[in-house]
């Protein structure tokens, strides 16, 4: 089956399999696209929301500041912005500047998660991840979230087209030993950069923390919400059924055209 069609059916299947959660107990998320292309989501926010972006445009920053009390921002910054891997994503130095402007505008740093996702576990990829951490050192953001590239067949083809070497000897995941080695190194350096926690996202055979957890509810002051069930997204994902997608379109690769995206173009 074509991956785009498969992804659409998987999204529908996940929605059907989720434990039923009342609307006032749901948390909005943006997992099938980037909200910088979908500012309309801010007209339909829930009491709490996980907003994930790679590009803090002025318009998006304005919406985030306006809704700061009910948003946790996952700011994705891998270090590959402006390269062939992330051709339409800003360079990480620009992302840092945009983030500082967002904070100066009144968005609370405790509501921001720096997300290095995915790490490409080559020497260059790890170095870029470290560069991103250093760039964001002691800026007030306390949470760091990481994951590793999933090696889908169509991702292999995209990397092959730009002359990038085959990852993981063609396997879907990097070896557990290598992933643990990198995480240990990141954890040691994260503390030096002022981060108080390192969260691993959906990595098999490793301790992972869901992108919607009790910590997020505590930060948003939503202690009346109970996290229930499973979102049934993928192996090693521990997210609850409370998540509800804010972007109302079928999944497709967004305008950033990242090579590692698990979605195909429409």
Short mmCIF file of C-alpha atoms in Angstrom, two decimals:
data_model
loop_
_atom_site.label_atom_id
_atom_site.label_comp_id
_atom_site.label_asym_id
_atom_site.label_seq_id
_atom_site.Cartn_x
_atom_site.Cartn_y
_atom_site.Cartn_z
CA UNK A 1 0.00 0.00 0.00
CA UNK A 2 1.22 3.55 -0.75
CA UNK A 3 2.53 5.09 2.50
CA UNK A 4 0.35 8.18 2.18
CA UNK A 5 -2.77 6.02 1.87
CA UNK A 6 -1.49 3.77 4.63
CA UNK A 7 -0.87 6.74 6.93
CA UNK A 8 -4.37 8.04 6.32
CA UNK A 9 -5.91 4.69 7.18
CA UNK A 10 -3.69 4.40 10.24
CA UNK A 11 -4.83 7.82 11.48
CA UNK A 12 -8.46 6.81 11.02
CA UNK A 13 -7.81 3.48 12.73
CA UNK A 14 -6.10 5.16 15.66
CA UNK A 15 -8.98 7.57 16.12
CA UNK A 16 -11.44 4.67 16.12
CA UNK A 17 -9.36 2.57 18.54
CA UNK A 18 -8.78 5.32 21.09
CA UNK A 19 -10.55 5.18 24.39
CA UNK A 20 -13.40 7.68 24.27
CA UNK A 21 -12.41 10.93 25.99
CA UNK A 22 -14.78 13.83 26.59
CA UNK A 23 -13.89 17.01 24.72
CA UNK A 24 -13.10 18.96 27.89
CA UNK A 25 -10.55 16.26 28.82
CA UNK A 26 -8.75 16.23 25.46
CA UNK A 27 -5.40 17.84 24.68
CA UNK A 28 -4.81 19.24 21.21
CA UNK A 29 -1.68 18.27 19.23
CA UNK A 30 -0.13 19.09 15.84
CA UNK A 31 1.51 15.87 14.70
CA UNK A 32 0.55 15.61 11.02
CA UNK A 33 1.83 19.00 9.93
CA UNK A 34 3.47 22.21 11.10
CA UNK A 35 1.19 24.87 12.62
CA UNK A 36 3.21 27.62 10.90
CA UNK A 37 1.24 26.51 7.81
CA UNK A 38 -2.02 26.10 9.75
CA UNK A 39 -2.70 29.16 11.90
CA UNK A 40 -6.39 28.26 11.78
CA UNK A 41 -5.77 25.73 14.55
CA UNK A 42 -5.73 28.58 17.04
CA UNK A 43 -9.44 29.08 16.45
CA UNK A 44 -10.13 25.60 17.83
CA UNK A 45 -7.72 25.03 20.70
CA UNK A 46 -8.55 22.82 23.65
CA UNK A 47 -7.96 23.76 27.28
CA UNK A 48 -4.45 22.33 26.84
CA UNK A 49 -2.42 21.86 23.64
CA UNK A 50 0.94 20.48 22.49
CA UNK A 51 2.01 22.63 19.52
CA UNK A 52 5.00 21.26 17.55
CA UNK A 53 6.84 23.47 15.07
CA UNK A 54 10.16 23.92 13.25
CA UNK A 55 9.52 27.52 12.23
CA UNK A 56 8.57 30.32 14.61
CA UNK A 57 7.23 32.78 12.09
CA UNK A 58 6.10 36.18 13.38
CA UNK A 59 2.48 35.19 12.84
CA UNK A 60 2.88 31.93 14.72
CA UNK A 61 4.69 33.67 17.58
CA UNK A 62 1.82 36.12 17.88
CA UNK A 63 -0.70 33.27 18.15
CA UNK A 64 1.46 31.43 20.70
CA UNK A 65 1.81 34.49 22.93
CA UNK A 66 -1.92 35.17 22.68
CA UNK A 67 -2.65 31.59 23.84
CA UNK A 68 0.36 31.07 26.12
CA UNK A 69 -1.65 29.84 29.12
CA UNK A 70 -2.95 26.78 27.27
CA UNK A 71 0.00 25.78 25.06
CA UNK A 72 3.11 23.67 25.55
CA UNK A 73 5.43 24.45 22.64
CA UNK A 74 7.66 21.71 21.23
CA UNK A 75 10.28 23.62 19.28
CA UNK A 76 11.94 21.16 16.91
CA UNK A 77 15.52 22.04 16.01
CA UNK A 78 17.86 19.33 14.72
CA UNK A 79 20.67 21.55 13.41
CA UNK A 80 19.99 20.54 9.80
CA UNK A 81 17.88 23.61 8.96
CA UNK A 82 18.77 25.14 5.60
CA UNK A 83 20.56 22.00 4.39
CA UNK A 84 19.43 19.36 1.89
CA UNK A 85 18.06 17.36 4.82
CA UNK A 86 15.73 20.18 5.93
CA UNK A 87 15.70 22.49 2.89
CA UNK A 88 12.93 24.86 4.03
CA UNK A 89 13.62 24.95 7.77
CA UNK A 90 15.53 27.94 9.23
CA UNK A 91 19.15 27.40 10.38
CA UNK A 92 19.34 26.60 14.08
CA UNK A 93 20.89 29.99 14.88
CA UNK A 94 17.81 31.69 13.39
CA UNK A 95 15.49 29.36 15.30
CA UNK A 96 17.27 30.32 18.51
CA UNK A 97 16.81 34.04 17.75
CA UNK A 98 13.13 33.49 16.99
CA UNK A 99 12.73 31.58 20.25
CA UNK A 100 14.36 34.37 22.25
CA UNK A 101 12.00 36.88 20.63
CA UNK A 102 9.08 34.63 21.57
CA UNK A 103 10.21 34.53 25.21
CA UNK A 104 10.80 38.30 25.28
CA UNK A 105 7.27 38.68 23.94
CA UNK A 106 5.90 36.98 27.02
CA UNK A 107 5.78 33.25 26.20
CA UNK A 108 6.96 31.38 29.33
CA UNK A 109 10.14 29.28 28.95
CA UNK A 110 8.64 26.62 31.23
CA UNK A 111 6.08 26.03 28.46
CA UNK A 112 8.81 25.26 25.90
CA UNK A 113 10.38 21.88 25.11
CA UNK A 114 13.47 21.93 22.88
CA UNK A 115 13.01 18.97 20.57
CA UNK A 116 16.03 17.54 18.71
CA UNK A 117 13.93 15.14 16.72
CA UNK A 118 15.18 13.22 14.92
CA UNK A 119 18.86 12.87 15.58
CA UNK A 120 20.65 11.31 12.62
CA UNK A 121 23.17 9.17 14.54
CA UNK A 122 26.17 9.84 12.33
CA UNK A 123 29.19 11.76 13.58
CA UNK A 124 27.85 14.89 11.84
CA UNK A 125 24.30 14.40 13.12
CA UNK A 126 25.42 14.03 16.73
CA UNK A 127 27.72 17.05 16.43
CA UNK A 128 24.82 19.14 15.13
CA UNK A 129 22.64 18.00 18.03
CA UNK A 130 25.37 19.12 20.44
CA UNK A 131 25.63 22.45 18.62
CA UNK A 132 21.90 23.00 19.08
CA UNK A 133 22.15 22.28 22.81
CA UNK A 134 25.03 24.72 23.20
CA UNK A 135 23.16 27.37 21.19
CA UNK A 136 20.19 27.10 23.56
CA UNK A 137 22.34 26.95 26.72
CA UNK A 138 20.87 28.58 29.81
CA UNK A 139 18.11 30.37 27.92
CA UNK A 140 15.46 29.32 30.43
CA UNK A 141 14.24 26.18 28.62
CA UNK A 142 14.55 23.24 31.00
CA UNK A 143 13.23 20.31 28.97
CA UNK A 144 15.10 18.60 26.13
CA UNK A 145 13.41 15.92 24.01
CA UNK A 146 15.18 13.61 21.56
CA UNK A 147 14.57 10.71 19.20
CA UNK A 148 16.38 8.99 16.33
CA UNK A 149 15.60 8.80 12.63
CA UNK A 150 13.32 5.95 11.54
CA UNK A 151 14.69 4.46 8.34
CA UNK A 152 11.60 4.04 6.15
CA UNK A 153 12.18 2.73 2.62
CA UNK A 154 11.11 6.03 1.04
CA UNK A 155 13.43 7.88 3.46
CA UNK A 156 16.31 5.71 2.24
CA UNK A 157 15.44 6.71 -1.33
CA UNK A 158 15.39 10.41 -0.49
CA UNK A 159 18.80 10.21 1.18
CA UNK A 160 20.16 8.15 -1.69
CA UNK A 161 19.11 10.90 -4.11
CA UNK A 162 21.33 13.44 -2.33
CA UNK A 163 24.25 11.01 -2.02
CA UNK A 164 23.81 10.34 1.70
CA UNK A 165 25.14 6.95 2.91
CA UNK A 166 22.74 4.15 3.82
CA UNK A 167 21.96 4.31 7.52
CA UNK A 168 21.91 1.41 9.97
CA UNK A 169 22.98 -1.04 7.23
CA UNK A 170 19.46 -0.63 5.85
CA UNK A 171 17.71 -1.55 9.12
CA UNK A 172 14.77 0.47 10.44
CA UNK A 173 16.44 1.49 13.73
CA UNK A 174 19.97 2.31 14.78
CA UNK A 175 21.44 -0.31 17.11
CA UNK A 176 20.37 -0.09 20.75
CA UNK A 177 24.01 0.15 21.82
CA UNK A 178 24.65 3.18 19.62
CA UNK A 179 21.41 4.90 20.64
CA UNK A 180 22.22 4.43 24.32
CA UNK A 181 25.74 5.73 23.80
CA UNK A 182 24.42 8.92 22.17
CA UNK A 183 21.70 9.45 24.79
CA UNK A 184 24.24 9.07 27.60
CA UNK A 185 26.48 11.66 25.94
CA UNK A 186 23.58 14.06 25.38
CA UNK A 187 22.38 13.68 28.96
CA UNK A 188 25.81 14.55 30.36
CA UNK A 189 26.14 17.60 28.15
CA UNK A 190 22.52 18.73 28.59
CA UNK A 191 23.07 19.39 32.28
CA UNK A 192 26.04 21.62 31.46
CA UNK A 193 23.77 23.57 29.08
CA UNK A 194 21.17 24.20 31.78
CA UNK A 195 18.59 21.57 30.84
CA UNK A 196 17.00 19.86 33.83
CA UNK A 197 15.55 16.85 32.02
CA UNK A 198 16.18 14.79 28.88
CA UNK A 199 13.12 13.00 27.52
CA UNK A 200 13.44 10.19 25.00
CA UNK A 201 10.52 9.95 22.55
CA UNK A 202 9.19 6.60 21.35
CA UNK A 203 12.48 4.70 21.16
CA UNK A 204 12.14 0.89 21.28
CA UNK A 205 13.88 -0.88 24.17
CA UNK A 206 14.68 2.45 25.82
CA UNK A 207 12.88 4.33 28.56
CA UNK A 208 10.64 6.84 26.77
CA UNK A 209 8.38 9.60 28.04
CA UNK A 210 5.21 10.35 26.05
CA UNK A 211 4.90 13.82 24.50
CA UNK A 212 1.74 14.22 26.56
CA UNK A 213 2.39 13.35 30.19
CA UNK A 214 1.37 14.34 33.72
CA UNK A 215 4.21 16.87 33.64
CA UNK A 216 2.46 18.79 30.85
CA UNK A 217 -0.85 18.82 32.69
CA UNK A 218 0.88 20.12 35.82
CA UNK A 219 2.55 22.94 33.86
CA UNK A 220 -0.78 23.91 32.30
CA UNK A 221 -2.63 23.63 35.61
CA UNK A 222 -4.97 20.95 34.29
CA UNK A 223 -4.93 18.67 37.31
CA UNK A 224 -8.58 17.73 36.79
CA UNK A 225 -7.68 15.82 33.60
CA UNK A 226 -6.84 12.13 33.88
CA UNK A 227 -4.66 10.61 31.18
CA UNK A 228 -6.28 7.42 29.96
CA UNK A 229 -5.80 4.64 27.41
CA UNK A 230 -3.33 4.58 24.55
CA UNK A 231 -3.14 6.63 21.37
CA UNK A 232 -2.05 3.45 19.53
CA UNK A 233 0.30 5.45 17.34
CA UNK A 234 3.39 3.29 17.01
CA UNK A 235 5.58 0.86 18.90
CA UNK A 236 7.16 2.39 22.01
CA UNK A 237 4.78 5.37 21.98
CA UNK A 238 3.24 5.77 25.42
CA UNK A 239 0.94 8.68 24.64
CA UNK A 240 -2.60 8.47 26.09
CA UNK A 241 -5.91 8.62 24.25
CA UNK A 242 -6.44 12.23 25.36
CA UNK A 243 -4.52 13.60 22.37
CA UNK A 244 -6.64 15.08 19.58
CA UNK A 245 -5.19 16.30 16.27
CA UNK A 246 -5.75 20.02 15.63
CA UNK A 247 -4.78 20.06 11.93
CA UNK A 248 -7.81 19.09 9.90
CA UNK A 249 -6.33 17.60 6.75
CA UNK A 250 -5.08 14.23 5.62
CA UNK A 251 -1.45 13.53 6.54
CA UNK A 252 1.19 14.55 4.00
CA UNK A 253 4.73 15.90 4.01
CA UNK A 254 4.54 19.58 4.87
CA UNK A 255 6.18 22.56 3.16
CA UNK A 256 9.46 22.03 4.99
CA UNK A 257 10.14 18.92 2.80
CA UNK A 258 12.40 17.23 5.37
CA UNK A 259 14.03 14.15 3.88
CA UNK A 260 13.41 12.01 6.97
CA UNK A 261 9.65 12.69 7.13
CA UNK A 262 7.68 9.48 7.54
CA UNK A 263 4.99 10.88 5.24
CA UNK A 264 5.10 11.03 1.48
CA UNK A 265 3.98 14.00 -0.59
CA UNK A 266 0.30 14.06 -1.49
#
